[in-house]
Amino acid sequence: MFELNIDKLYITHENKTLVDIQFNLKNSTALIGQSGSGKSLTLKTILGLLPKNLEKTFEISSNFELGPQNIGFVPQNPFTSLSPMTKINRQFFCEEEKKLEMLTLVGLQPWVLQRFPSQLSGGQLQRVVIAIALSCNPKLLLLDEPTTALDNESKKTIIKLLMHLEKKLNLLLLYVTHDIHSILDICENIIIIKDGQIVEQGKTKETLKNPTHSYTKKLLESSFENKEFRV
């Protein structure tokens, strides 16, 4: 099984601490927090895409080689992550046979390759983005709010797909979101982050059933308002 250890991640800007965390990934994990909590900065550090105006100190280790060949990334909005004037076929960076294999893996037909993004639905576009992310055969898949831009039915479909892919491909997932509903079935562990600090972490269902930190409780209250939470 693949593992990723963030032994130290310290990000500052103009003497202000933005992120100061450490955690280990040994199975599917959700990183939960409100906007500005440091979730996206954490992902960008792992991807090597942190803005140059930010100062960072980090120590990251893994039992696989870290690099673009082993890390897949699914961005937040499929409508803006693909070039609107380019057919899907040319948005992959792999051989034709691999493109077809990836489309089949995410439940899409070959005709999708000849379409422009505007000719596909949101759910189809997110499947395309996932297929592109998987085309390098990654060990680690980073997900940045992958269901935010989708309707409820498409959200359910994408979550089921991700659960299937995680098991089939033996993927290590880091799922960043503020939508607690979306991670209940897919992420075994959960990390709650506030103002760049980890305030609570543990098994997902146990943590959500019996949260200990007031911030986690507030997140649950706002996320599950008027809804029944079952584990």
JSON list of N, CA and C in Angstrom, two decimals, residues 162-204:
[
{"chain": "A", "resi": 162, "resn": "LEU", "atom": "N", "xyz": [-15.29, 7.32, -8.01]},
{"chain": "A", "resi": 162, "resn": "LEU", "atom": "CA", "xyz": [-14.04, 7.46, -7.27]},
{"chain": "A", "resi": 162, "resn": "LEU", "atom": "C", "xyz": [-13.82, 6.29, -6.30]},
{"chain": "A", "resi": 163, "resn": "MET", "atom": "N", "xyz": [-14.90, 5.85, -5.68]},
{"chain": "A", "resi": 163, "resn": "MET", "atom": "CA", "xyz": [-14.81, 4.70, -4.77]},
{"chain": "A", "resi": 163, "resn": "MET", "atom": "C", "xyz": [-14.38, 3.46, -5.53]},
{"chain": "A", "resi": 164, "resn": "HIS", "atom": "N", "xyz": [-14.94, 3.28, -6.72]},
{"chain": "A", "resi": 164, "resn": "HIS", "atom": "CA", "xyz": [-14.59, 2.13, -7.57]},
{"chain": "A", "resi": 164, "resn": "HIS", "atom": "C", "xyz": [-13.13, 2.21, -8.01]},
{"chain": "A", "resi": 165, "resn": "LEU", "atom": "N", "xyz": [-12.70, 3.40, -8.45]},
{"chain": "A", "resi": 165, "resn": "LEU", "atom": "CA", "xyz": [-11.33, 3.57, -8.95]},
{"chain": "A", "resi": 165, "resn": "LEU", "atom": "C", "xyz": [-10.29, 3.39, -7.84]},
{"chain": "A", "resi": 166, "resn": "GLU", "atom": "N", "xyz": [-10.61, 3.87, -6.66]},
{"chain": "A", "resi": 166, "resn": "GLU", "atom": "CA", "xyz": [-9.69, 3.73, -5.53]},
{"chain": "A", "resi": 166, "resn": "GLU", "atom": "C", "xyz": [-9.34, 2.26, -5.29]},
{"chain": "A", "resi": 167, "resn": "LYS", "atom": "N", "xyz": [-10.36, 1.41, -5.31]},
{"chain": "A", "resi": 167, "resn": "LYS", "atom": "CA", "xyz": [-10.14, -0.01, -5.06]},
{"chain": "A", "resi": 167, "resn": "LYS", "atom": "C", "xyz": [-9.51, -0.71, -6.26]},
{"chain": "A", "resi": 168, "resn": "LYS", "atom": "N", "xyz": [-10.01, -0.40, -7.44]},
{"chain": "A", "resi": 168, "resn": "LYS", "atom": "CA", "xyz": [-9.52, -1.07, -8.65]},
{"chain": "A", "resi": 168, "resn": "LYS", "atom": "C", "xyz": [-8.06, -0.76, -8.94]},
{"chain": "A", "resi": 169, "resn": "LEU", "atom": "N", "xyz": [-7.66, 0.50, -8.73]},
{"chain": "A", "resi": 169, "resn": "LEU", "atom": "CA", "xyz": [-6.32, 0.94, -9.08]},
{"chain": "A", "resi": 169, "resn": "LEU", "atom": "C", "xyz": [-5.38, 1.04, -7.88]},
{"chain": "A", "resi": 170, "resn": "ASN", "atom": "N", "xyz": [-5.89, 0.71, -6.68]},
{"chain": "A", "resi": 170, "resn": "ASN", "atom": "CA", "xyz": [-5.09, 0.77, -5.47]},
{"chain": "A", "resi": 170, "resn": "ASN", "atom": "C", "xyz": [-4.52, 2.18, -5.26]},
{"chain": "A", "resi": 171, "resn": "LEU", "atom": "N", "xyz": [-5.39, 3.18, -5.37]},
{"chain": "A", "resi": 171, "resn": "LEU", "atom": "CA", "xyz": [-4.98, 4.57, -5.27]},
{"chain": "A", "resi": 171, "resn": "LEU", "atom": "C", "xyz": [-4.95, 5.05, -3.83]},
{"chain": "A", "resi": 172, "resn": "LEU", "atom": "N", "xyz": [-4.02, 5.95, -3.56]},
{"chain": "A", "resi": 172, "resn": "LEU", "atom": "CA", "xyz": [-4.01, 6.68, -2.30]},
{"chain": "A", "resi": 172, "resn": "LEU", "atom": "C", "xyz": [-4.69, 8.02, -2.58]},
{"chain": "A", "resi": 173, "resn": "LEU", "atom": "N", "xyz": [-5.77, 8.32, -1.87]},
{"chain": "A", "resi": 173, "resn": "LEU", "atom": "CA", "xyz": [-6.55, 9.53, -2.12]},
{"chain": "A", "resi": 173, "resn": "LEU", "atom": "C", "xyz": [-6.37, 10.56, -1.03]},
{"chain": "A", "resi": 174, "resn": "LEU", "atom": "N", "xyz": [-6.20, 11.82, -1.44]},
{"chain": "A", "resi": 174, "resn": "LEU", "atom": "CA", "xyz": [-6.31, 12.95, -0.53]},
{"chain": "A", "resi": 174, "resn": "LEU", "atom": "C", "xyz": [-7.40, 13.84, -1.10]},
{"chain": "A", "resi": 175, "resn": "TYR", "atom": "N", "xyz": [-8.52, 13.89, -0.40]},
{"chain": "A", "resi": 175, "resn": "TYR", "atom": "CA", "xyz": [-9.75, 14.52, -0.89]},
{"chain": "A", "resi": 175, "resn": "TYR", "atom": "C", "xyz": [-9.97, 15.82, -0.11]},
{"chain": "A", "resi": 176, "resn": "VAL", "atom": "N", "xyz": [-9.78, 16.95, -0.77]},
{"chain": "A", "resi": 176, "resn": "VAL", "atom": "CA", "xyz": [-9.94, 18.26, -0.14]},
{"chain": "A", "resi": 176, "resn": "VAL", "atom": "C", "xyz": [-11.33, 18.80, -0.43]},
{"chain": "A", "resi": 177, "resn": "THR", "atom": "N", "xyz": [-12.05, 19.19, 0.61]},
{"chain": "A", "resi": 177, "resn": "THR", "atom": "CA", "xyz": [-13.41, 19.70, 0.40]},
{"chain": "A", "resi": 177, "resn": "THR", "atom": "C", "xyz": [-13.91, 20.41, 1.65]},
{"chain": "A", "resi": 178, "resn": "HIS", "atom": "N", "xyz": [-14.99, 21.18, 1.48]},
{"chain": "A", "resi": 178, "resn": "HIS", "atom": "CA", "xyz": [-15.72, 21.70, 2.64]},
{"chain": "A", "resi": 178, "resn": "HIS", "atom": "C", "xyz": [-17.07, 20.99, 2.75]},
{"chain": "A", "resi": 179, "resn": "ASP", "atom": "N", "xyz": [-17.34, 20.09, 1.77]},
{"chain": "A", "resi": 179, "resn": "ASP", "atom": "CA", "xyz": [-18.60, 19.35, 1.71]},
{"chain": "A", "resi": 179, "resn": "ASP", "atom": "C", "xyz": [-18.45, 18.01, 2.43]},
{"chain": "A", "resi": 180, "resn": "ILE", "atom": "N", "xyz": [-18.85, 17.97, 3.69]},
{"chain": "A", "resi": 180, "resn": "ILE", "atom": "CA", "xyz": [-18.67, 16.76, 4.49]},
{"chain": "A", "resi": 180, "resn": "ILE", "atom": "C", "xyz": [-19.48, 15.59, 3.94]},
{"chain": "A", "resi": 181, "resn": "HIS", "atom": "N", "xyz": [-20.65, 15.88, 3.36]},
{"chain": "A", "resi": 181, "resn": "HIS", "atom": "CA", "xyz": [-21.48, 14.80, 2.81]},
{"chain": "A", "resi": 181, "resn": "HIS", "atom": "C", "xyz": [-20.72, 13.96, 1.78]},
{"chain": "A", "resi": 182, "resn": "SER", "atom": "N", "xyz": [-19.89, 14.61, 0.98]},
{"chain": "A", "resi": 182, "resn": "SER", "atom": "CA", "xyz": [-19.27, 13.93, -0.15]},
{"chain": "A", "resi": 182, "resn": "SER", "atom": "C", "xyz": [-18.21, 12.91, 0.25]},
{"chain": "A", "resi": 183, "resn": "ILE", "atom": "N", "xyz": [-17.72, 12.96, 1.49]},
{"chain": "A", "resi": 183, "resn": "ILE", "atom": "CA", "xyz": [-16.59, 12.08, 1.86]},
{"chain": "A", "resi": 183, "resn": "ILE", "atom": "C", "xyz": [-17.00, 10.94, 2.80]},
{"chain": "A", "resi": 184, "resn": "LEU", "atom": "N", "xyz": [-18.26, 10.87, 3.18]},
{"chain": "A", "resi": 184, "resn": "LEU", "atom": "CA", "xyz": [-18.69, 9.88, 4.18]},
{"chain": "A", "resi": 184, "resn": "LEU", "atom": "C", "xyz": [-18.35, 8.45, 3.80]},
{"chain": "A", "resi": 185, "resn": "ASP", "atom": "N", "xyz": [-18.57, 8.11, 2.53]},
{"chain": "A", "resi": 185, "resn": "ASP", "atom": "CA", "xyz": [-18.38, 6.72, 2.11]},
{"chain": "A", "resi": 185, "resn": "ASP", "atom": "C", "xyz": [-17.02, 6.45, 1.49]},
{"chain": "A", "resi": 186, "resn": "ILE", "atom": "N", "xyz": [-16.33, 7.50, 1.07]},
{"chain": "A", "resi": 186, "resn": "ILE", "atom": "CA", "xyz": [-15.10, 7.28, 0.30]},
{"chain": "A", "resi": 186, "resn": "ILE", "atom": "C", "xyz": [-13.82, 7.40, 1.13]},
{"chain": "A", "resi": 187, "resn": "CYS", "atom": "N", "xyz": [-13.85, 8.22, 2.18]},
{"chain": "A", "resi": 187, "resn": "CYS", "atom": "CA", "xyz": [-12.62, 8.49, 2.95]},
{"chain": "A", "resi": 187, "resn": "CYS", "atom": "C", "xyz": [-12.65, 7.81, 4.31]},
{"chain": "A", "resi": 188, "resn": "GLU", "atom": "N", "xyz": [-11.67, 6.96, 4.55]},
{"chain": "A", "resi": 188, "resn": "GLU", "atom": "CA", "xyz": [-11.59, 6.24, 5.82]},
{"chain": "A", "resi": 188, "resn": "GLU", "atom": "C", "xyz": [-11.18, 7.17, 6.95]},
{"chain": "A", "resi": 189, "resn": "ASN", "atom": "N", "xyz": [-10.29, 8.10, 6.65]},
{"chain": "A", "resi": 189, "resn": "ASN", "atom": "CA", "xyz": [-9.80, 9.04, 7.66]},
{"chain": "A", "resi": 189, "resn": "ASN", "atom": "C", "xyz": [-10.19, 10.47, 7.31]},
{"chain": "A", "resi": 190, "resn": "ILE", "atom": "N", "xyz": [-10.20, 11.31, 8.33]},
{"chain": "A", "resi": 190, "resn": "ILE", "atom": "CA", "xyz": [-10.55, 12.72, 8.13]},
{"chain": "A", "resi": 190, "resn": "ILE", "atom": "C", "xyz": [-9.61, 13.60, 8.94]},
{"chain": "A", "resi": 191, "resn": "ILE", "atom": "N", "xyz": [-9.25, 14.74, 8.34]},
{"chain": "A", "resi": 191, "resn": "ILE", "atom": "CA", "xyz": [-8.43, 15.75, 9.01]},
{"chain": "A", "resi": 191, "resn": "ILE", "atom": "C", "xyz": [-9.19, 17.07, 8.95]},
{"chain": "A", "resi": 192, "resn": "ILE", "atom": "N", "xyz": [-9.41, 17.68, 10.10]},
{"chain": "A", "resi": 192, "resn": "ILE", "atom": "CA", "xyz": [-10.10, 18.96, 10.16]},
{"chain": "A", "resi": 192, "resn": "ILE", "atom": "C", "xyz": [-9.05, 20.07, 10.33]},
{"chain": "A", "resi": 193, "resn": "ILE", "atom": "N", "xyz": [-9.07, 21.04, 9.42]},
{"chain": "A", "resi": 193, "resn": "ILE", "atom": "CA", "xyz": [-8.08, 22.11, 9.43]},
{"chain": "A", "resi": 193, "resn": "ILE", "atom": "C", "xyz": [-8.76, 23.47, 9.59]},
{"chain": "A", "resi": 194, "resn": "LYS", "atom": "N", "xyz": [-8.19, 24.30, 10.44]},
{"chain": "A", "resi": 194, "resn": "LYS", "atom": "CA", "xyz": [-8.72, 25.64, 10.70]},
{"chain": "A", "resi": 194, "resn": "LYS", "atom": "C", "xyz": [-7.56, 26.62, 10.81]},
{"chain": "A", "resi": 195, "resn": "ASP", "atom": "N", "xyz": [-7.62, 27.68, 10.02]},
{"chain": "A", "resi": 195, "resn": "ASP", "atom": "CA", "xyz": [-6.57, 28.71, 10.05]},
{"chain": "A", "resi": 195, "resn": "ASP", "atom": "C", "xyz": [-5.17, 28.11, 9.94]},
{"chain": "A", "resi": 196, "resn": "GLY", "atom": "N", "xyz": [-5.03, 27.10, 9.05]},
{"chain": "A", "resi": 196, "resn": "GLY", "atom": "CA", "xyz": [-3.73, 26.51, 8.80]},
{"chain": "A", "resi": 196, "resn": "GLY", "atom": "C", "xyz": [-3.25, 25.53, 9.84]},
{"chain": "A", "resi": 197, "resn": "GLN", "atom": "N", "xyz": [-4.12, 25.18, 10.80]},
{"chain": "A", "resi": 197, "resn": "GLN", "atom": "CA", "xyz": [-3.74, 24.24, 11.86]},
{"chain": "A", "resi": 197, "resn": "GLN", "atom": "C", "xyz": [-4.71, 23.06, 11.87]},
{"chain": "A", "resi": 198, "resn": "ILE", "atom": "N", "xyz": [-4.20, 21.87, 12.15]},
{"chain": "A", "resi": 198, "resn": "ILE", "atom": "CA", "xyz": [-5.07, 20.70, 12.30]},
{"chain": "A", "resi": 198, "resn": "ILE", "atom": "C", "xyz": [-5.66, 20.73, 13.71]},
{"chain": "A", "resi": 199, "resn": "VAL", "atom": "N", "xyz": [-6.99, 20.75, 13.78]},
{"chain": "A", "resi": 199, "resn": "VAL", "atom": "CA", "xyz": [-7.64, 20.81, 15.09]},
{"chain": "A", "resi": 199, "resn": "VAL", "atom": "C", "xyz": [-8.20, 19.46, 15.52]},
{"chain": "A", "resi": 200, "resn": "GLU", "atom": "N", "xyz": [-8.38, 18.54, 14.55]},
{"chain": "A", "resi": 200, "resn": "GLU", "atom": "CA", "xyz": [-8.92, 17.22, 14.89]},
{"chain": "A", "resi": 200, "resn": "GLU", "atom": "C", "xyz": [-8.68, 16.28, 13.72]},
{"chain": "A", "resi": 201, "resn": "GLN", "atom": "N", "xyz": [-8.42, 15.01, 14.03]},
{"chain": "A", "resi": 201, "resn": "GLN", "atom": "CA", "xyz": [-8.26, 14.01, 12.99]},
{"chain": "A", "resi": 201, "resn": "GLN", "atom": "C", "xyz": [-8.55, 12.62, 13.55]},
{"chain": "A", "resi": 202, "resn": "GLY", "atom": "N", "xyz": [-8.87, 11.68, 12.66]},
{"chain": "A", "resi": 202, "resn": "GLY", "atom": "CA", "xyz": [-9.18, 10.32, 13.09]},
{"chain": "A", "resi": 202, "resn": "GLY", "atom": "C", "xyz": [-9.98, 9.60, 12.03]},
{"chain": "A", "resi": 203, "resn": "LYS", "atom": "N", "xyz": [-10.60, 8.49, 12.40]},
{"chain": "A", "resi": 203, "resn": "LYS", "atom": "CA", "xyz": [-11.47, 7.76, 11.49]},
{"chain": "A", "resi": 203, "resn": "LYS", "atom": "C", "xyz": [-12.68, 8.63, 11.17]},
{"chain": "A", "resi": 204, "resn": "THR", "atom": "N", "xyz": [-13.06, 8.66, 9.92]},
{"chain": "A", "resi": 204, "resn": "THR", "atom": "CA", "xyz": [-14.10, 9.59, 9.47]},
{"chain": "A", "resi": 204, "resn": "THR", "atom": "C", "xyz": [-15.41, 9.46, 10.24]}
]
